[in-house]
PDB file of C-alpha atoms and ligand atoms in Angstrom:
ATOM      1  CA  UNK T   1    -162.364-150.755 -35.774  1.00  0.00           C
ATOM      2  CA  UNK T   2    -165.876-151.429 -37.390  1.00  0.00           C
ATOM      3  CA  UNK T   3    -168.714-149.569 -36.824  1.00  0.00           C
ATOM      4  CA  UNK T   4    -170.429-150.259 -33.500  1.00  0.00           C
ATOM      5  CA  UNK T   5    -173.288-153.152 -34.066  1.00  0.00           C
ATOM      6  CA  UNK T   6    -175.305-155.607 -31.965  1.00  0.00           C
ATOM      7  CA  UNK T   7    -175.541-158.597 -34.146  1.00  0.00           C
ATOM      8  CA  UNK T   8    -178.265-161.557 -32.780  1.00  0.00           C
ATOM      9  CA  UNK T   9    -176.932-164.588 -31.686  1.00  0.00           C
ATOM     10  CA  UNK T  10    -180.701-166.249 -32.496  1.00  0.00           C
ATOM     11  CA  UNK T  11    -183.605-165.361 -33.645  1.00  0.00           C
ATOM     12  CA  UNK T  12    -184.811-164.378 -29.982  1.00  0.00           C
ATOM     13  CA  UNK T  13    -181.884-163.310 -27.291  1.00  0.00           C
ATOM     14  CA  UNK T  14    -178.500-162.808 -27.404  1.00  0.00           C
ATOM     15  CA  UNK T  15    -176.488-160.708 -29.374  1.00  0.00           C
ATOM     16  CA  UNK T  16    -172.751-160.425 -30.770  1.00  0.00           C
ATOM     17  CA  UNK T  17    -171.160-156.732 -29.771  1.00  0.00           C
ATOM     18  CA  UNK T  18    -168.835-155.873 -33.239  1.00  0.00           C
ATOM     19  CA  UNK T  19    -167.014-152.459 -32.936  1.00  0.00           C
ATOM     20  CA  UNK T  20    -165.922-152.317 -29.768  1.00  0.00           C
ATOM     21  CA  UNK T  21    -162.491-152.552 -28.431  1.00  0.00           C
ATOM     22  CA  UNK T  22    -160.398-155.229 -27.233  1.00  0.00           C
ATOM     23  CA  UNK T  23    -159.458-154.145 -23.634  1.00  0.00           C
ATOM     24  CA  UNK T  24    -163.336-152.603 -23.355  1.00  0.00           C
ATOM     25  CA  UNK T  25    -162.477-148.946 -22.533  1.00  0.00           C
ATOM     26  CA  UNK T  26    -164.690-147.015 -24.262  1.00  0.00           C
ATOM     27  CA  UNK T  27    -166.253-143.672 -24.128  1.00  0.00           C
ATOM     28  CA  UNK T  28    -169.765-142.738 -22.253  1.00  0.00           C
ATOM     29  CA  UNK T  29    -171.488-143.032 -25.999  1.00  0.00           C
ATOM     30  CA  UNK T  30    -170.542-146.830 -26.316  1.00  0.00           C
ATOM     31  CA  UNK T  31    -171.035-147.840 -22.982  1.00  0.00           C
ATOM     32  CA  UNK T  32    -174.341-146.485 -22.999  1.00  0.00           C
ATOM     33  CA  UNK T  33    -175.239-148.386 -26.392  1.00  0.00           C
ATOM     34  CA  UNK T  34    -173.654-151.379 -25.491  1.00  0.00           C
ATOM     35  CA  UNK T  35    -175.669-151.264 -21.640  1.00  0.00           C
ATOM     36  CA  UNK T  36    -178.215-150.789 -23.750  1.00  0.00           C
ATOM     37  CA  UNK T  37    -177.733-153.589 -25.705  1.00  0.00           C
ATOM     38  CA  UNK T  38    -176.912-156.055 -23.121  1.00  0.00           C
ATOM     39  CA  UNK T  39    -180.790-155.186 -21.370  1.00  0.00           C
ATOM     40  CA  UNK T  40    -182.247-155.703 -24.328  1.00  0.00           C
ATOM     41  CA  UNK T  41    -180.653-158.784 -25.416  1.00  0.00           C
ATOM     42  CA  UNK T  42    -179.903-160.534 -22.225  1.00  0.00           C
ATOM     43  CA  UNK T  43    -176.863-161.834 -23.027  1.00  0.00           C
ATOM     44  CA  UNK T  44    -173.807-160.556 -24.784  1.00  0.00           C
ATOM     45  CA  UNK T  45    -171.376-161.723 -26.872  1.00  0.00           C
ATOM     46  CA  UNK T  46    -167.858-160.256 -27.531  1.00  0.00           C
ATOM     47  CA  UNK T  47    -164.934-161.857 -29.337  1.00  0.00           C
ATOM     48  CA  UNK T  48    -161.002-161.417 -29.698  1.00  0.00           C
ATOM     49  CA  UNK T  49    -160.665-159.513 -26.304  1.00  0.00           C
ATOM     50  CA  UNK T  50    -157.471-158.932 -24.655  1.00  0.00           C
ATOM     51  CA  UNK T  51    -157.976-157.583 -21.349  1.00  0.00           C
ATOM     52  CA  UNK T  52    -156.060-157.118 -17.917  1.00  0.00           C
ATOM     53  CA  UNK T  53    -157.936-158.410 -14.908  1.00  0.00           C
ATOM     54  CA  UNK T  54    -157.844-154.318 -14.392  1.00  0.00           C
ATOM     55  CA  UNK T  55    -159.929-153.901 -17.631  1.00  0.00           C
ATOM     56  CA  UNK T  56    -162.244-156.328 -17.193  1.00  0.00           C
ATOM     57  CA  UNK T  57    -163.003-155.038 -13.754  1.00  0.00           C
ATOM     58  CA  UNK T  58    -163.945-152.001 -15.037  1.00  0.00           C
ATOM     59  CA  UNK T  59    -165.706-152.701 -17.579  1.00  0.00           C
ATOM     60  CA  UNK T  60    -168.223-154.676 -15.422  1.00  0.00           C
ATOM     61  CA  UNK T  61    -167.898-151.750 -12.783  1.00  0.00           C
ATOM     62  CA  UNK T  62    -169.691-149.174 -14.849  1.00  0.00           C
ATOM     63  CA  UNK T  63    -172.358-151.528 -15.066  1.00  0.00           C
ATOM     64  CA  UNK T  64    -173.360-151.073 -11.245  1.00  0.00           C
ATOM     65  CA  UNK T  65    -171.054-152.479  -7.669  1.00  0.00           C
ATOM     66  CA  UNK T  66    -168.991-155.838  -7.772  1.00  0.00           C
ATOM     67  CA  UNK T  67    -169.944-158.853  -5.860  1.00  0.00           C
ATOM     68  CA  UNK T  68    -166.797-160.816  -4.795  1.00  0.00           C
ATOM     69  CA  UNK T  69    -167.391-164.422  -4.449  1.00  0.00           C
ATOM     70  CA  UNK T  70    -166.766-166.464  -1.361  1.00  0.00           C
ATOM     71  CA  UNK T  71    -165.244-168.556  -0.584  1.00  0.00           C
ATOM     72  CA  UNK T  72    -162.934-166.225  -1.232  1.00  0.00           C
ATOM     73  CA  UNK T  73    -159.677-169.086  -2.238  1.00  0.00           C
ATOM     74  CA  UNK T  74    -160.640-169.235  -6.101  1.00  0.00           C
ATOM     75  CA  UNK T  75    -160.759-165.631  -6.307  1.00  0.00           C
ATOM     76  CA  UNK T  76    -157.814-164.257  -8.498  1.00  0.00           C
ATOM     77  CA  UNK T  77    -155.092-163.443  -6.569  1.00  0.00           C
ATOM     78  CA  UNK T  78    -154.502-159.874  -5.343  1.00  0.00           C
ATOM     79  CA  UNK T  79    -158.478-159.496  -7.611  1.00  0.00           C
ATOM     80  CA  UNK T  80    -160.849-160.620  -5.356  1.00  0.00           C
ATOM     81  CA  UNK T  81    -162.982-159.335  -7.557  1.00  0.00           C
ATOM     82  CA  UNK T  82    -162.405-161.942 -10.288  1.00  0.00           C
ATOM     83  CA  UNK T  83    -163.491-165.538  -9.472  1.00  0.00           C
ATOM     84  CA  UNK T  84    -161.010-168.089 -11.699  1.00  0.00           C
ATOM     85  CA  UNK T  85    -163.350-170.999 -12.818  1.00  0.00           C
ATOM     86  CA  UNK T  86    -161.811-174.037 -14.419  1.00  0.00           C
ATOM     87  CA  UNK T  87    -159.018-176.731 -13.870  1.00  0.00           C
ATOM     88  CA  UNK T  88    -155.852-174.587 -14.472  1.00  0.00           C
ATOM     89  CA  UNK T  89    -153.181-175.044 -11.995  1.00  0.00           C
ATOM     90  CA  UNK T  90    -150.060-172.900 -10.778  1.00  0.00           C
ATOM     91  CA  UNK T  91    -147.575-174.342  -8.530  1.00  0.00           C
ATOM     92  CA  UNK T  92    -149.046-177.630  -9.010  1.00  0.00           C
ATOM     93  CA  UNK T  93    -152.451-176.588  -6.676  1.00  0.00           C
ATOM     94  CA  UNK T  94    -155.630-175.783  -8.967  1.00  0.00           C
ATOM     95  CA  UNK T  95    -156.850-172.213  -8.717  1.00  0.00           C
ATOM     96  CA  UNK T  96    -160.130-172.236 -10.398  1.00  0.00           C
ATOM     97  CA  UNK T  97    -163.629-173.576  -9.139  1.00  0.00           C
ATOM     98  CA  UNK T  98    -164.043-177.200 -10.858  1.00  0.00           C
ATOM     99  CA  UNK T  99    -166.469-178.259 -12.639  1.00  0.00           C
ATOM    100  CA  UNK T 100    -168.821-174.689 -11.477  1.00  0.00           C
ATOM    101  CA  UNK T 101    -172.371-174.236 -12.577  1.00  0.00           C
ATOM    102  CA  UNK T 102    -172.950-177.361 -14.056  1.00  0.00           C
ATOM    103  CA  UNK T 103    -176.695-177.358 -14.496  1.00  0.00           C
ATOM    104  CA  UNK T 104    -179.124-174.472 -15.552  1.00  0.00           C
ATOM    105  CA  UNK T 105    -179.142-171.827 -12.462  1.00  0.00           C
ATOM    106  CA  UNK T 106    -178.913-167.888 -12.597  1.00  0.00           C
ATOM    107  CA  UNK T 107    -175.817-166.442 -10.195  1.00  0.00           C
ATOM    108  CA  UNK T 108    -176.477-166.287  -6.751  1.00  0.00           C
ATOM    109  CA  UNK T 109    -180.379-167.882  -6.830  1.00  0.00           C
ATOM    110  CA  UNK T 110    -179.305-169.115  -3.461  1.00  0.00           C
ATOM    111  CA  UNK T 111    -178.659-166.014  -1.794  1.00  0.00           C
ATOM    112  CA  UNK T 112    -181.689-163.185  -0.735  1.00  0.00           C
ATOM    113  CA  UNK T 113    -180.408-160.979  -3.082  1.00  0.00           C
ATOM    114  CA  UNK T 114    -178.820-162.711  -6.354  1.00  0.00           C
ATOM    115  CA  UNK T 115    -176.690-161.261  -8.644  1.00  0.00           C
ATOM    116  CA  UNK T 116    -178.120-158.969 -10.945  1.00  0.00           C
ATOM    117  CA  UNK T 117    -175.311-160.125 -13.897  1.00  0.00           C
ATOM    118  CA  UNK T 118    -171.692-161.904 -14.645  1.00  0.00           C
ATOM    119  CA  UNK T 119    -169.345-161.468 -17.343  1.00  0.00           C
ATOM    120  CA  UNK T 120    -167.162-164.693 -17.889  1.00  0.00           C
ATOM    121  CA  UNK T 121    -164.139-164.227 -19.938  1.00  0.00           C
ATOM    122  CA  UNK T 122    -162.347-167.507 -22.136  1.00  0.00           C
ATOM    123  CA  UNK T 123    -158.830-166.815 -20.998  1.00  0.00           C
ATOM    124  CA  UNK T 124    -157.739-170.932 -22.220  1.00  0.00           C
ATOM    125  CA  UNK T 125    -160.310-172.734 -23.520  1.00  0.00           C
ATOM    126  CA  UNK T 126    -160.246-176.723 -24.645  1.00  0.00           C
ATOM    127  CA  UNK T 127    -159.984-177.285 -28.630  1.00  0.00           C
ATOM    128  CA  UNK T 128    -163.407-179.247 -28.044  1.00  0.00           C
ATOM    129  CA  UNK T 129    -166.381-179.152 -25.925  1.00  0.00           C
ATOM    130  CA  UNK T 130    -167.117-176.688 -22.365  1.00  0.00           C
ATOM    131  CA  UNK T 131    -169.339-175.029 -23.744  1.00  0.00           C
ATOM    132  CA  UNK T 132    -172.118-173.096 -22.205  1.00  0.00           C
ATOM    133  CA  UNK T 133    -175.215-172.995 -22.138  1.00  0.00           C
ATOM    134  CA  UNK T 134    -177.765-169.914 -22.127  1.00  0.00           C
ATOM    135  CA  UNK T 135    -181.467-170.009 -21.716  1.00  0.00           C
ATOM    136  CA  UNK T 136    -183.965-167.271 -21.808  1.00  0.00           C
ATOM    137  CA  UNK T 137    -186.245-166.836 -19.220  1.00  0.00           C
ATOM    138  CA  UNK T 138    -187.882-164.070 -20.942  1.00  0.00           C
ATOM    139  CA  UNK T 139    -189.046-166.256 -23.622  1.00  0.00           C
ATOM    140  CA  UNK T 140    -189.937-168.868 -21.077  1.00  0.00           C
ATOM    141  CA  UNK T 141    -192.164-166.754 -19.604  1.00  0.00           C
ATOM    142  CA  UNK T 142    -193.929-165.515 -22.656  1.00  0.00           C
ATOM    143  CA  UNK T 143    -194.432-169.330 -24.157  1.00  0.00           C
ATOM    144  CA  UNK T 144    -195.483-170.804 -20.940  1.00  0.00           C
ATOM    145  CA  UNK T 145    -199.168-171.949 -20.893  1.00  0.00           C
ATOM    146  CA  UNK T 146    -201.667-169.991 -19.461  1.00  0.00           C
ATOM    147  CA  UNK T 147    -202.451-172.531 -16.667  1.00  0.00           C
ATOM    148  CA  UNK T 148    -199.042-172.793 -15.614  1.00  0.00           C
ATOM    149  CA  UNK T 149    -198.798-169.334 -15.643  1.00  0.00           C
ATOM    150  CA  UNK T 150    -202.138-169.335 -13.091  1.00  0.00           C
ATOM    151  CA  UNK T 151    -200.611-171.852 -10.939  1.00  0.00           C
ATOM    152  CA  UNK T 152    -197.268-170.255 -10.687  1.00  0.00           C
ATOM    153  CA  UNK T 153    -198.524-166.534 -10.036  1.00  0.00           C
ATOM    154  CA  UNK T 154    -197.861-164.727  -7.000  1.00  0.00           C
ATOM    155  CA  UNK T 155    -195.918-168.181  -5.465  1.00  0.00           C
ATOM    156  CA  UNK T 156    -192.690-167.828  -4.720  1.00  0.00           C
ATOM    157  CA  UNK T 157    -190.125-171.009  -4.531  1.00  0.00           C
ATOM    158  CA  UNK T 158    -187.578-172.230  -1.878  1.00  0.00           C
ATOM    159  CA  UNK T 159    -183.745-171.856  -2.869  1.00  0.00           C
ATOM    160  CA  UNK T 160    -181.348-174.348  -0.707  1.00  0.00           C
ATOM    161  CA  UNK T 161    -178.105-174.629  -0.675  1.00  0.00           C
ATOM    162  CA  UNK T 162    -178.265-176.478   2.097  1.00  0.00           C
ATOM    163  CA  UNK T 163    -180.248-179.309   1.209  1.00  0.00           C
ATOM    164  CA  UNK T 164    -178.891-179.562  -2.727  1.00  0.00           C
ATOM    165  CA  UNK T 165    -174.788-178.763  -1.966  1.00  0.00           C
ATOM    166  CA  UNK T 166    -173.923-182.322  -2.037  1.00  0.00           C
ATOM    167  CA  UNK T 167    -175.960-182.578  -4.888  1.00  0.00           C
ATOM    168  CA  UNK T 168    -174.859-180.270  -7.000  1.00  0.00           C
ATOM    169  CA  UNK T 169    -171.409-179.862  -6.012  1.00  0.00           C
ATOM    170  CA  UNK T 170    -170.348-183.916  -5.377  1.00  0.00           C
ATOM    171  CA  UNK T 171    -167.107-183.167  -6.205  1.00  0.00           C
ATOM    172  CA  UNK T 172    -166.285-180.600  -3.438  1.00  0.00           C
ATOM    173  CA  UNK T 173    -166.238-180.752   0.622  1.00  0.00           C
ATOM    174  CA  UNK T 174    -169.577-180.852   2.546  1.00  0.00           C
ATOM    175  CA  UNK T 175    -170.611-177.290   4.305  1.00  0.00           C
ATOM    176  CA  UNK T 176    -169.516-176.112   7.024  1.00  0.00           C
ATOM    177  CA  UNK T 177    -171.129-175.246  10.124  1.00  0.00           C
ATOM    178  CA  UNK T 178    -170.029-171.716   9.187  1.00  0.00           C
ATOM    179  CA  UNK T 179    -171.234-171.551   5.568  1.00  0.00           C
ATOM    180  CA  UNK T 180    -174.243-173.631   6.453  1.00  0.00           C
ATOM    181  CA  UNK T 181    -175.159-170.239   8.468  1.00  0.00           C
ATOM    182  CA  UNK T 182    -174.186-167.776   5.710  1.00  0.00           C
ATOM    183  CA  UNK T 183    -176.477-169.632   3.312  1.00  0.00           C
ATOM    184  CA  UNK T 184    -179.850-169.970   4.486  1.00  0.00           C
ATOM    185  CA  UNK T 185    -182.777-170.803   2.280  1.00  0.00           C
ATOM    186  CA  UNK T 186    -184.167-168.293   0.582  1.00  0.00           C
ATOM    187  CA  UNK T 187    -187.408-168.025  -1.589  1.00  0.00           C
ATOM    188  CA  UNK T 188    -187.979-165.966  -4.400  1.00  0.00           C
ATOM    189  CA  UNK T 189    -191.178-165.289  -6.899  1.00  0.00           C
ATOM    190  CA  UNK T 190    -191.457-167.463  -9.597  1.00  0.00           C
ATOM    191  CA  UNK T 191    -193.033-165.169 -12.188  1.00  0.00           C
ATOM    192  CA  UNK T 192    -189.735-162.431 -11.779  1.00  0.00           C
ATOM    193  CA  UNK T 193    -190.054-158.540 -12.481  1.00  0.00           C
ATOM    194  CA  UNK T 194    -186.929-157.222 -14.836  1.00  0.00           C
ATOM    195  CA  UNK T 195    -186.136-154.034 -12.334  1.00  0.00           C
ATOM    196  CA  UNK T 196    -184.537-151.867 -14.571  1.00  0.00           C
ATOM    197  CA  UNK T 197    -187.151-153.256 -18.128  1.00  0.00           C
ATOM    198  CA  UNK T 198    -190.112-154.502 -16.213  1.00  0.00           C
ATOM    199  CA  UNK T 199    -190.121-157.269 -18.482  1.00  0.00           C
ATOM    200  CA  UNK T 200    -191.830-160.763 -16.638  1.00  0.00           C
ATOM    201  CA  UNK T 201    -189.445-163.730 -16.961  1.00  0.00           C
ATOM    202  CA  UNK T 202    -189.682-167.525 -15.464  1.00  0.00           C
ATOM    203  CA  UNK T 203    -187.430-167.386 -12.785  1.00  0.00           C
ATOM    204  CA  UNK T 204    -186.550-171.428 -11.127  1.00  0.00           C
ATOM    205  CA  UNK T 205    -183.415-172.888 -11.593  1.00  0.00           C
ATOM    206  CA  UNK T 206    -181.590-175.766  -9.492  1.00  0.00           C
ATOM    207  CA  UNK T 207    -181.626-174.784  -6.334  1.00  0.00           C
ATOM    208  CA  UNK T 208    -185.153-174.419  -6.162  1.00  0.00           C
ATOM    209  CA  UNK T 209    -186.883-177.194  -4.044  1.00  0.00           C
ATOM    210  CA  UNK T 210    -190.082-176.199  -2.403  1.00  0.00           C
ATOM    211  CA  UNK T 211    -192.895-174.434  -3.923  1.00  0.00           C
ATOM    212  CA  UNK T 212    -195.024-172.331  -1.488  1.00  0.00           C
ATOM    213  CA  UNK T 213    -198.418-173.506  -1.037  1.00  0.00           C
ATOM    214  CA  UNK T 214    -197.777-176.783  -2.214  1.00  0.00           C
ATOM    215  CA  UNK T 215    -196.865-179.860  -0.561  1.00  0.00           C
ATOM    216  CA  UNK T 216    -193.243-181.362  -0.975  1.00  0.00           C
ATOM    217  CA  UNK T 217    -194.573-183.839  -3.564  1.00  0.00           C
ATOM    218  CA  UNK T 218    -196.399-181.111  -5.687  1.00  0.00           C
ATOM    219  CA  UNK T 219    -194.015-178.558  -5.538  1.00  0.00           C
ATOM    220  CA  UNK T 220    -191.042-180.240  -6.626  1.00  0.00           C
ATOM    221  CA  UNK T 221    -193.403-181.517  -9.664  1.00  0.00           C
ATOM    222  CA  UNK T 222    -193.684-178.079 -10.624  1.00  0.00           C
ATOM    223  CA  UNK T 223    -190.242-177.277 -10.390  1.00  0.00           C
ATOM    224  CA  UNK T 224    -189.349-179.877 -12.417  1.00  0.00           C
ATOM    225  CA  UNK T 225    -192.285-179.353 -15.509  1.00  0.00           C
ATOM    226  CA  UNK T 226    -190.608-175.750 -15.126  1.00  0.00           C
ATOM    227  CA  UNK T 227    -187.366-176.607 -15.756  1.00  0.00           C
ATOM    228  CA  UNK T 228    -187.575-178.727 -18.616  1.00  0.00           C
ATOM    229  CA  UNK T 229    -189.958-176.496 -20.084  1.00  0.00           C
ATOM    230  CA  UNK T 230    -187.588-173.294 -19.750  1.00  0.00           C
ATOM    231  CA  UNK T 231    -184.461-176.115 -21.432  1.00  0.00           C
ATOM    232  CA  UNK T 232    -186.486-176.738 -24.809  1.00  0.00           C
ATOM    233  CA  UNK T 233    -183.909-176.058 -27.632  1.00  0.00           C
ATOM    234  CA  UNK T 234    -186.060-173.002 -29.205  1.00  0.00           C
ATOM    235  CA  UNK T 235    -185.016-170.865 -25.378  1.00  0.00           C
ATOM    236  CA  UNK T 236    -181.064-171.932 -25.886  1.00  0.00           C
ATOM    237  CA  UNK T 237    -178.377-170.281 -26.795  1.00  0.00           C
ATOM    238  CA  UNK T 238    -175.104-172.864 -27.070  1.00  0.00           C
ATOM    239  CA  UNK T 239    -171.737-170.717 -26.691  1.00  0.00           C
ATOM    240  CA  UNK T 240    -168.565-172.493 -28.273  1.00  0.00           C
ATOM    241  CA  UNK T 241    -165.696-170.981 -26.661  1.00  0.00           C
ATOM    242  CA  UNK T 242    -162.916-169.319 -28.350  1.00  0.00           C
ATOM    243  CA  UNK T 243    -159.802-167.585 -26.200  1.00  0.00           C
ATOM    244  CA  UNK T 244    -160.833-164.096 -25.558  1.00  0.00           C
ATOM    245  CA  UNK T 245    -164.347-164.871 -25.880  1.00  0.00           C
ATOM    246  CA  UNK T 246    -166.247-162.779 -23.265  1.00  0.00           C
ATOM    247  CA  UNK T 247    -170.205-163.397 -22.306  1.00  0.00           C
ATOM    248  CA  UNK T 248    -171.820-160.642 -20.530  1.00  0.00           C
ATOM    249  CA  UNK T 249    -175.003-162.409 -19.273  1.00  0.00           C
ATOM    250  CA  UNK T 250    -178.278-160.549 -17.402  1.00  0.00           C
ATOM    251  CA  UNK T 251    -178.876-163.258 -14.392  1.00  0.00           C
ATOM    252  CA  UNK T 252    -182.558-161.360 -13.916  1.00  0.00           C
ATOM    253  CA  UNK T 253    -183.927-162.629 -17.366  1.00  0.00           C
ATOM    254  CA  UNK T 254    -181.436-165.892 -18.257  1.00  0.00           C
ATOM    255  CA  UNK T 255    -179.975-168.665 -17.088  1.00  0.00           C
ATOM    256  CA  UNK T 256    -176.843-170.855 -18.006  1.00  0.00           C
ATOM    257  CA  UNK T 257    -175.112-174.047 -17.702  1.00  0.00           C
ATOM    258  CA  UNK T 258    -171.453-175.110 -18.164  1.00  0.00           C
ATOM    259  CA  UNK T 259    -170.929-178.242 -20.006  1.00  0.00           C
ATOM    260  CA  UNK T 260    -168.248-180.963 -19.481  1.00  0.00           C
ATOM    261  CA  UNK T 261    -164.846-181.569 -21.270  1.00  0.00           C
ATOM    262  CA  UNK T 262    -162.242-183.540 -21.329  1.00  0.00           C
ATOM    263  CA  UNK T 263    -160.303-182.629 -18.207  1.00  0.00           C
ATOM    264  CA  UNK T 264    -157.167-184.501 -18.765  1.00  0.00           C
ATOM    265  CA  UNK T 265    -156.475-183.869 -21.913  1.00  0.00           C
ATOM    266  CA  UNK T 266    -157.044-179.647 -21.607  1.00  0.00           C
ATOM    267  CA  UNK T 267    -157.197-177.230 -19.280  1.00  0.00           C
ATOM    268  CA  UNK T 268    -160.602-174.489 -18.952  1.00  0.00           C
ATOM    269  CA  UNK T 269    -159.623-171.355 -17.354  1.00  0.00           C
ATOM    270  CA  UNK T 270    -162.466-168.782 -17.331  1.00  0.00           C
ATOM    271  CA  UNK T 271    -162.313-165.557 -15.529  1.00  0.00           C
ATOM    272  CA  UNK T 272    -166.182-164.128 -13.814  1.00  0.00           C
ATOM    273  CA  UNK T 273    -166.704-160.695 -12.443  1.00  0.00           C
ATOM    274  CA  UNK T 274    -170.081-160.585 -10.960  1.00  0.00           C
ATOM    275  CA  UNK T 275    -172.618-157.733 -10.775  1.00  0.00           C
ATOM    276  CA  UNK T 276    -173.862-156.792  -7.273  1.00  0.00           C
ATOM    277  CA  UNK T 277    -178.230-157.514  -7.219  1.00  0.00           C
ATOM    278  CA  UNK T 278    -181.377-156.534  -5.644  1.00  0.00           C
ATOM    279  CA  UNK T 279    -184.158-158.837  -3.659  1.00  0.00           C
ATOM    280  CA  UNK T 280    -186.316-160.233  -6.775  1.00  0.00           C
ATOM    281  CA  UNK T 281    -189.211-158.310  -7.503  1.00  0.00           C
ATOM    282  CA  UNK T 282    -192.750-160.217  -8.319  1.00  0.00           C
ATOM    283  CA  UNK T 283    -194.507-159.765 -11.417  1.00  0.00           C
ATOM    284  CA  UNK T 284    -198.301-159.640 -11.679  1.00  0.00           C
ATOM    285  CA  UNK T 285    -199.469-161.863 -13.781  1.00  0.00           C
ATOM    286  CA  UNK T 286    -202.643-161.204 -15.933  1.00  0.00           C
TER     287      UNK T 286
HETATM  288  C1  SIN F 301    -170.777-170.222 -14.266  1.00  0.00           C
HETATM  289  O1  SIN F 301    -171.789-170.793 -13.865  1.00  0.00           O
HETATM  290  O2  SIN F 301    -170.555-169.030 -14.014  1.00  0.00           O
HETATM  291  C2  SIN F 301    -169.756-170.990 -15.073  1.00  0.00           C
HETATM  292  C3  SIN F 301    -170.136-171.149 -16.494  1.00  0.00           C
HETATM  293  C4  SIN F 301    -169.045-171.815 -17.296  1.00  0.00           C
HETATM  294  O3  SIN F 301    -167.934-171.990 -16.786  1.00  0.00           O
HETATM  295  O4  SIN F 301    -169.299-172.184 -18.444  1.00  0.00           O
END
């Protein structure tokens, strides 16, 4: 096994953990460095893995408590704690979330309290194309104008699920009366506090609709300018799946995006344990 290193995936975020092993059960020492790491870096990279839905539950677990997903149908069987995202099929039925997260968001930017992070494991991958996409808010935040950063501070923005399902999510069955209920809108600040670094990082992603303050017009203006600006090539990281690829990604400080393939010629099957969060704190800006 090589020596334990954190190697960057750009010049900015991200980083490649070498060293460690393939199931992830490692002494207090790693963990520690590779916790470390992952804070620092926002995302992280690990390659060649072999791990039982076991492992990788608790390897995320020593990060902090598990969210399980719901609905709770495309959670691995007998794991609720692992969602299955993808178009594999057993039995003929499909038991992964199709076509999930396509378009930049953080985990759980919907909910009061979002998830804090998610590690999404290749278990098949297609030969070309699903890739994902990372961006980093932190460096958003930093490069953003100073006016923007004037007219964004202190305001928080609206998060609907509600209003954007059918939107985002075409493919799948309207919302229920029941899950309409469970999934209010929520607003969070814009300018976001890292709780455990304290780092500030642009925090909007699509399911953000409504600024406050601002009329319907304005707001979703805003939105918009903040979007593209946080998707400029020089914030994104593009991961190129291989099988037993694992991405350990901070949902505080970055955001992704899955990517299409081609769906009847290969099958995705990714495996997501997701880190339990805390109500977004709001950054002062100077
Ligand atoms: C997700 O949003 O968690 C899914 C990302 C992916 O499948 O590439």
């Amino acid at each position: 096994m090589p020596a334990l290193e954190f190697r960057p995936l750009t010049p900015t975020f991200g980083a490649e953990a070498i060293g460690v092993p393939p199931t992830l059960e490692m002494d207090d020492a790693t963990f520690a460095a590779v916790e470390a790491a992952w804070l620092r870096h926002g995302i992280l990279l690990f390659r060649g893995l072999d791990m039982t839905p076991e492992q990788h539950i608790a390897f995320t677990r020593r990060l902090g408590p598990l969210h399980i997903m719901h609905p709770l149908h495309f959670n691995l069987p007998g794991y609720p704690e692992v969602l299955v995202i993808g178009n594999a099929q057993e039995g003929g039925k499909a038991i992964g979330l199709p076509r999930a997260g396509m378009g930049f968001h953080s985990d759980g930017e919907d909910k009061a309290i979002p998830n804090a992070g998610s590690f999404l494991y290749g278990v098949q991958v297609p030969d070309e194309e699903g890739d994902t996409l990372f961006a980093d808010m932190l460096g958003a935040w930093d490069a953003l104008p100073a006016e923007l950063k004037q007219k964004v501070a202190g305001r928080r923005a609206c998060y609907s699920r509600l209003r954007l399902h059918h939107v985002h999510y075409p493919h799948l069955p309207a919302l229920t009366e029941e899950q309409k209920k469970e999934r209010p809108d929520v607003w969070h600040p814009i300018a976001r506090r890292h709780p455990v670094t304290g780092r500030t990082s642009l925090f909007i992603g699509r399911w953000a609709c409504e600024v406050e303050g601002m009329d319907k017009e304005e707001g979703e203006a805003l939105i918009k300018e903040l979007i593209a600006f946080s998707q400029q090539p020089r914030f994104i990281y593009r991961h190129h799946w291989l099988k037993g690829d694992a991405v350990l990604w901070d949902n505080r400080c970055t955001q992704h995006c899955a990517t299409g393939f081609d769906e009847a010629k290969y099958t995705r099957r990714m495996q997501r344990t997701t880190l339990e969060g805390s109500v977004p704190l709001l950054a002062e800006v100077a």
